[in-house]
PDB file of C-alpha atoms and ligand atoms in Angstrom:
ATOM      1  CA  UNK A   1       1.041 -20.769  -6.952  1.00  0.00           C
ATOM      2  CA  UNK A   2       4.624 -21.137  -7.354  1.00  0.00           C
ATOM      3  CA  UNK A   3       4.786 -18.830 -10.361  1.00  0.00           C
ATOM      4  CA  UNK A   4       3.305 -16.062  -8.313  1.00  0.00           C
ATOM      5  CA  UNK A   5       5.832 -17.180  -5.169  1.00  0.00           C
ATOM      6  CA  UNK A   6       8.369 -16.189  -7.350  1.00  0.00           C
ATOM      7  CA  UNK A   7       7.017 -13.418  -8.733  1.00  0.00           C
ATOM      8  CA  UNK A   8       6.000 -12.034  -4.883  1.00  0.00           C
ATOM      9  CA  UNK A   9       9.668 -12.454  -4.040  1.00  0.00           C
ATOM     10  CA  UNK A  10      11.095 -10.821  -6.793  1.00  0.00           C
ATOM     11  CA  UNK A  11       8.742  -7.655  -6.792  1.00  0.00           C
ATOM     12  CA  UNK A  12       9.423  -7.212  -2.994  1.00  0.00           C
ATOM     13  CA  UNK A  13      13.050  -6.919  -3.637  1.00  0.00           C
ATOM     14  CA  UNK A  14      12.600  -4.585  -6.610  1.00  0.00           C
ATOM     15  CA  UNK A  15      10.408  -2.243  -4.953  1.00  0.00           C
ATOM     16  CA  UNK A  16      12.226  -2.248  -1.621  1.00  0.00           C
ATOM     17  CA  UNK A  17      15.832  -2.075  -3.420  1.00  0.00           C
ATOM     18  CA  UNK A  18      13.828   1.025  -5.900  1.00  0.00           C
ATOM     19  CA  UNK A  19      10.726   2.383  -4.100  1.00  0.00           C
ATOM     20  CA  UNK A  20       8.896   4.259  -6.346  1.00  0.00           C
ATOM     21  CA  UNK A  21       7.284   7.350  -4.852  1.00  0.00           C
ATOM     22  CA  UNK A  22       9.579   7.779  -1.996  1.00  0.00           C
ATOM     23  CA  UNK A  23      10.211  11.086  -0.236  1.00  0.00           C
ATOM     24  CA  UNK A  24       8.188  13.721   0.984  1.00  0.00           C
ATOM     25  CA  UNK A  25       5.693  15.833  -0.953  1.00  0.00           C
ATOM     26  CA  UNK A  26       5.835  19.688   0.021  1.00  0.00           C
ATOM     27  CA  UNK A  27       2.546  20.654  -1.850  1.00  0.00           C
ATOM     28  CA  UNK A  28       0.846  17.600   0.019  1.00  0.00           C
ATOM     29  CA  UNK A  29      -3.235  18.342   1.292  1.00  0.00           C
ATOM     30  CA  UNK A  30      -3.219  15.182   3.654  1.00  0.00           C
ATOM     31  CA  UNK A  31      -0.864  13.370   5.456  1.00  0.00           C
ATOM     32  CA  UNK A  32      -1.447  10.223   7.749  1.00  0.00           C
ATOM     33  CA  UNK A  33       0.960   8.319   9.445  1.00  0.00           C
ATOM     34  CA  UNK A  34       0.984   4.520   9.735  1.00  0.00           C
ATOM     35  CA  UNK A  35       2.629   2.343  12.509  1.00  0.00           C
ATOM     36  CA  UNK A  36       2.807  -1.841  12.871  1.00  0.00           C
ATOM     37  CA  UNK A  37       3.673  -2.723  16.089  1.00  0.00           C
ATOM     38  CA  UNK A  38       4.031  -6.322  15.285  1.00  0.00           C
ATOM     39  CA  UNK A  39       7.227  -5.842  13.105  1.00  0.00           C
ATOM     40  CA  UNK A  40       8.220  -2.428  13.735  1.00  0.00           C
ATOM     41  CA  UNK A  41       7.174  -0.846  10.524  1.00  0.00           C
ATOM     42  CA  UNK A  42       6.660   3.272  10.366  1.00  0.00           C
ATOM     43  CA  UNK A  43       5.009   5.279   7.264  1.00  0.00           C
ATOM     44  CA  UNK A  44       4.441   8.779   7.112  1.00  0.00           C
ATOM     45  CA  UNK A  45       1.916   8.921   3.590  1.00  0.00           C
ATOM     46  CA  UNK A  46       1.449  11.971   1.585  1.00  0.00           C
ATOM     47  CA  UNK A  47      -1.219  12.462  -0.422  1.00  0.00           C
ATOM     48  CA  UNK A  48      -2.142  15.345  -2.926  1.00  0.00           C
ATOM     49  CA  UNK A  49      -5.924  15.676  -3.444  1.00  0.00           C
ATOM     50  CA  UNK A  50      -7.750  17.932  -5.701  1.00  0.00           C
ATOM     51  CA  UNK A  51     -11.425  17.939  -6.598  1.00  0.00           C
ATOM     52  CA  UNK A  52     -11.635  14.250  -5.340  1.00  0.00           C
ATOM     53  CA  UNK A  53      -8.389  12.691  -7.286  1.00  0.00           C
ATOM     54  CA  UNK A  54      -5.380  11.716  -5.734  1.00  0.00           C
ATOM     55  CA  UNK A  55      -3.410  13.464  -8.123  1.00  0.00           C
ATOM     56  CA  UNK A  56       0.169  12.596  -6.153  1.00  0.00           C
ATOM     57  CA  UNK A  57       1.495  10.672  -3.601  1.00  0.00           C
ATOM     58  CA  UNK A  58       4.704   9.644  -1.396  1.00  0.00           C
ATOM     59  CA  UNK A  59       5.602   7.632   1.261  1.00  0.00           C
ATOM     60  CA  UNK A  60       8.634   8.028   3.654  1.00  0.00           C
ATOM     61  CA  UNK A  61       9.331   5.598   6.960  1.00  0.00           C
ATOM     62  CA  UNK A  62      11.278   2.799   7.753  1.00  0.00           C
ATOM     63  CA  UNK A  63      10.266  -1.137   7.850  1.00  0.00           C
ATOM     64  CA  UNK A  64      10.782  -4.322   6.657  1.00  0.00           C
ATOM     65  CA  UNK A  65      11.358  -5.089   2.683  1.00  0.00           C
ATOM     66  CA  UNK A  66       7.112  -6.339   2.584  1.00  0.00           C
ATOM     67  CA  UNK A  67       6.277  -3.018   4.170  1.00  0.00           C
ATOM     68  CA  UNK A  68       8.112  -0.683   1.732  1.00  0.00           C
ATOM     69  CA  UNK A  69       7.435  -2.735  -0.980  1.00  0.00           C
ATOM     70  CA  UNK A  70       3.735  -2.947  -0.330  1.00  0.00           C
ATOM     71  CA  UNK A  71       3.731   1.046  -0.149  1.00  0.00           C
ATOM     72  CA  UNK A  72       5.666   1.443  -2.986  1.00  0.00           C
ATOM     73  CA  UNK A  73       3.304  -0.657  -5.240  1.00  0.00           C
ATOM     74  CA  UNK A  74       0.366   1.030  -3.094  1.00  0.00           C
ATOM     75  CA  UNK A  75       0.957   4.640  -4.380  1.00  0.00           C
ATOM     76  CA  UNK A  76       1.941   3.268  -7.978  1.00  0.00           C
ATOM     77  CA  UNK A  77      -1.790   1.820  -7.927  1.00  0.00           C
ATOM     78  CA  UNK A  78      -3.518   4.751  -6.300  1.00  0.00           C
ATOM     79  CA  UNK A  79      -1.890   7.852  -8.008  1.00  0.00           C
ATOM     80  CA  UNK A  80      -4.297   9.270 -10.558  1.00  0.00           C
ATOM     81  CA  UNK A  81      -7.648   7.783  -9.094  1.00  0.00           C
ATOM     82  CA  UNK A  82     -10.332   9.163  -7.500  1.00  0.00           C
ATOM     83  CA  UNK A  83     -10.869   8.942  -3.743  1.00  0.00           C
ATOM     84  CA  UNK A  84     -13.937   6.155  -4.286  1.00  0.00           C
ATOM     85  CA  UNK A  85     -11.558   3.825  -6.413  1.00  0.00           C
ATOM     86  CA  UNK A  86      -9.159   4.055  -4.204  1.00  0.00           C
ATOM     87  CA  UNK A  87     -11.042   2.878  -1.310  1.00  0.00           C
ATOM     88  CA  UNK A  88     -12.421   0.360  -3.532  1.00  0.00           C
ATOM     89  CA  UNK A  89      -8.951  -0.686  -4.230  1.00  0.00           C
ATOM     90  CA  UNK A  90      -8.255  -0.927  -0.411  1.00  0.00           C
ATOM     91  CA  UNK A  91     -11.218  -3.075  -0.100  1.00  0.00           C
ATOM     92  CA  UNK A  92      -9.914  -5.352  -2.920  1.00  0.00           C
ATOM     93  CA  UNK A  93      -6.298  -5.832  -1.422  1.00  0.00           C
ATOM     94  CA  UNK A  94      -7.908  -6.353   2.141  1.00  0.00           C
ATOM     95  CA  UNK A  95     -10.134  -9.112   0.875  1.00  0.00           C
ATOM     96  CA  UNK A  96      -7.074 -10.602  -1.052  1.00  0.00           C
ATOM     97  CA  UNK A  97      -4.848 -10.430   1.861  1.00  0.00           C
ATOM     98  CA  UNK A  98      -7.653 -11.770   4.379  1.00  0.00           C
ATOM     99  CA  UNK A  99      -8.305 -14.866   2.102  1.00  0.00           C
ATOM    100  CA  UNK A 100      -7.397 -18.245   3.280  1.00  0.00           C
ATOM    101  CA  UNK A 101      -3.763 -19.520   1.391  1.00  0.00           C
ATOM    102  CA  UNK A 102      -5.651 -22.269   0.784  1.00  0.00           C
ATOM    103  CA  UNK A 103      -8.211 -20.505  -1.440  1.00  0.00           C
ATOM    104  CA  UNK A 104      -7.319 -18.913  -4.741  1.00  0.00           C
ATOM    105  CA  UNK A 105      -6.862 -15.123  -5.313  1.00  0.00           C
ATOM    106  CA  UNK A 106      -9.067 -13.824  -8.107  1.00  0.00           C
ATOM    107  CA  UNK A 107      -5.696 -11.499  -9.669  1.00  0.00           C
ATOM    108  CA  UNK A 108      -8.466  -9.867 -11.903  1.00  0.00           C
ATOM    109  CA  UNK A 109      -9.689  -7.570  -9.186  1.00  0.00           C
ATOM    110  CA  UNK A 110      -6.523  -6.240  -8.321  1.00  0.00           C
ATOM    111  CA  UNK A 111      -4.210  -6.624 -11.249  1.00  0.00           C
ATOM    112  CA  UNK A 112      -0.690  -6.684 -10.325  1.00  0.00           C
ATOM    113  CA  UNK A 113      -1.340  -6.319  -7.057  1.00  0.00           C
ATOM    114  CA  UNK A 114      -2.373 -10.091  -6.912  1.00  0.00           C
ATOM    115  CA  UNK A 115       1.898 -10.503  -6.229  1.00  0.00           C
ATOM    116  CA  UNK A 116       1.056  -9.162  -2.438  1.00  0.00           C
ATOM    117  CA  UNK A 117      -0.814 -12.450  -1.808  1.00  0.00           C
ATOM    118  CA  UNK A 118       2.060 -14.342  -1.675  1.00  0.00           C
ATOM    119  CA  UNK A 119       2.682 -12.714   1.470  1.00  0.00           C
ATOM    120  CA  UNK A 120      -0.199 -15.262   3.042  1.00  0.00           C
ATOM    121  CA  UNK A 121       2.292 -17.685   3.865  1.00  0.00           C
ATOM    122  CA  UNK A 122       3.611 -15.783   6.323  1.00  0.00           C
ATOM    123  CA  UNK A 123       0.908 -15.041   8.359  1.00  0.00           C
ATOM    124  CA  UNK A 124       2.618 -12.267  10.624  1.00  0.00           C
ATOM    125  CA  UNK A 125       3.446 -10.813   7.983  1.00  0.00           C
ATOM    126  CA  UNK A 126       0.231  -9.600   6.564  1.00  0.00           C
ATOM    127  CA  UNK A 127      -0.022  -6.461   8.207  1.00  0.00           C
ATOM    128  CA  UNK A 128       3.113  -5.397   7.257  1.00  0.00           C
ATOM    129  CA  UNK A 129       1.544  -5.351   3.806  1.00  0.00           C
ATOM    130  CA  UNK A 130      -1.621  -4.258   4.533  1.00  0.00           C
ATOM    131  CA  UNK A 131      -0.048  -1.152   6.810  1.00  0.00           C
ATOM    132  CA  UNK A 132       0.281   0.804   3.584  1.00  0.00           C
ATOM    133  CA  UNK A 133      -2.859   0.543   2.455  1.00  0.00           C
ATOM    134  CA  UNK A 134      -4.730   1.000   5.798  1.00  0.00           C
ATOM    135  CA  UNK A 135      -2.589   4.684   6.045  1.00  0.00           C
ATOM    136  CA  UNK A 136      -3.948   5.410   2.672  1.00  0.00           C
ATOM    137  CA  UNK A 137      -7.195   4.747   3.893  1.00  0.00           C
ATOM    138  CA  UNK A 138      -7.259   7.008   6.944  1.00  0.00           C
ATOM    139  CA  UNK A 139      -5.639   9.472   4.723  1.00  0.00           C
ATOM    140  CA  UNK A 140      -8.787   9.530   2.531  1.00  0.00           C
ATOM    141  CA  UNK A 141     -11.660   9.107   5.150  1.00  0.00           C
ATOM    142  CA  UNK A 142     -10.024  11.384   8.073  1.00  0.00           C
ATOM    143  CA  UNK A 143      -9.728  14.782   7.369  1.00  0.00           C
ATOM    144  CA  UNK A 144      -8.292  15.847  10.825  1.00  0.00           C
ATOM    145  CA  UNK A 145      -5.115  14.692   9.259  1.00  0.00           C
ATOM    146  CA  UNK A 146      -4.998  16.943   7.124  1.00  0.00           C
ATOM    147  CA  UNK A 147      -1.852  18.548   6.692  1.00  0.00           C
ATOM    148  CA  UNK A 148      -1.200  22.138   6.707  1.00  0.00           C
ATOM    149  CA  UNK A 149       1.098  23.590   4.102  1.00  0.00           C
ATOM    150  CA  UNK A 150       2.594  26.893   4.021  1.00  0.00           C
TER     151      UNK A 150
HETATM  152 ZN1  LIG B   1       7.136  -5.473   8.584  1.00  0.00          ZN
END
């Protein structure tokens, strides 16, 4: 557990010092905006979709360190899949981040992702790194987001 401690902190500061993806997307065909009361956190997502495939995506907003960092590793993961594995993947990181600290995170499901559960020892926390991924998913399953492009 320790290793991945370490690792969690040192990914979060990477990705929030360098988040990958960030900035707006002009050709975007959904856009979904995500807010966590709790901490403060704000995310506008955009998210290029043809024929099924998220074939780009960005985030912009301002929050803590786990929120950015959670979004940037959330559209490194999702870019290039199809809608279906996406929500899979959502499903995956949910379970992960809903599972007891006390229980062990199988890191085969979500890959490098598994760094995120480290977050579980801070319980308020969590939905600062689950914000991302819950915009993502009401990007994918609500089209009356969608956003218009010129
Ligand atoms: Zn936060």
């Amino acid at each position: 557990m320790s290793d991945l401690s370490d690792l969690y902190q040192e990914v979060i500061l990477d990705h929030n010092r360098r988040p990958r993806n960030w900035g707006a997307l002009t050709d975007a065909t959904r856009k979904a905006e995500g807010y966590n009361p709790l901490c403060g956190d704000r995310l506008t997502l955009h998210v290029k979709i043809e024929a099924d495939r998220i074939v780009a995506v960005s985030f912009e907003g301002s929050g803590c360190a786990i929120s950015k960092a959670s979004a940037s590793l959330m559209t490194d993961a999702v870019k290039g899949r199809t809608l279906e594995e996406a929500l899979d993947l959502f499903g995956r990181v949910h379970d992960m981040l809903t599972t007891p600290i006390d229980q062990p995170v199988d890191e085969g499901r979500v890959g490098k992702l598994a760094v995120l559960a480290g977050v579980r020892e801070f319980p308020t926390r969590v939905k600062c790194a689950s914000l991302a991924w819950h915009t993502l998913k009401s990007a994918i399953t609500n089209p009356a987001e969608t956003a218009k492009t010129e």
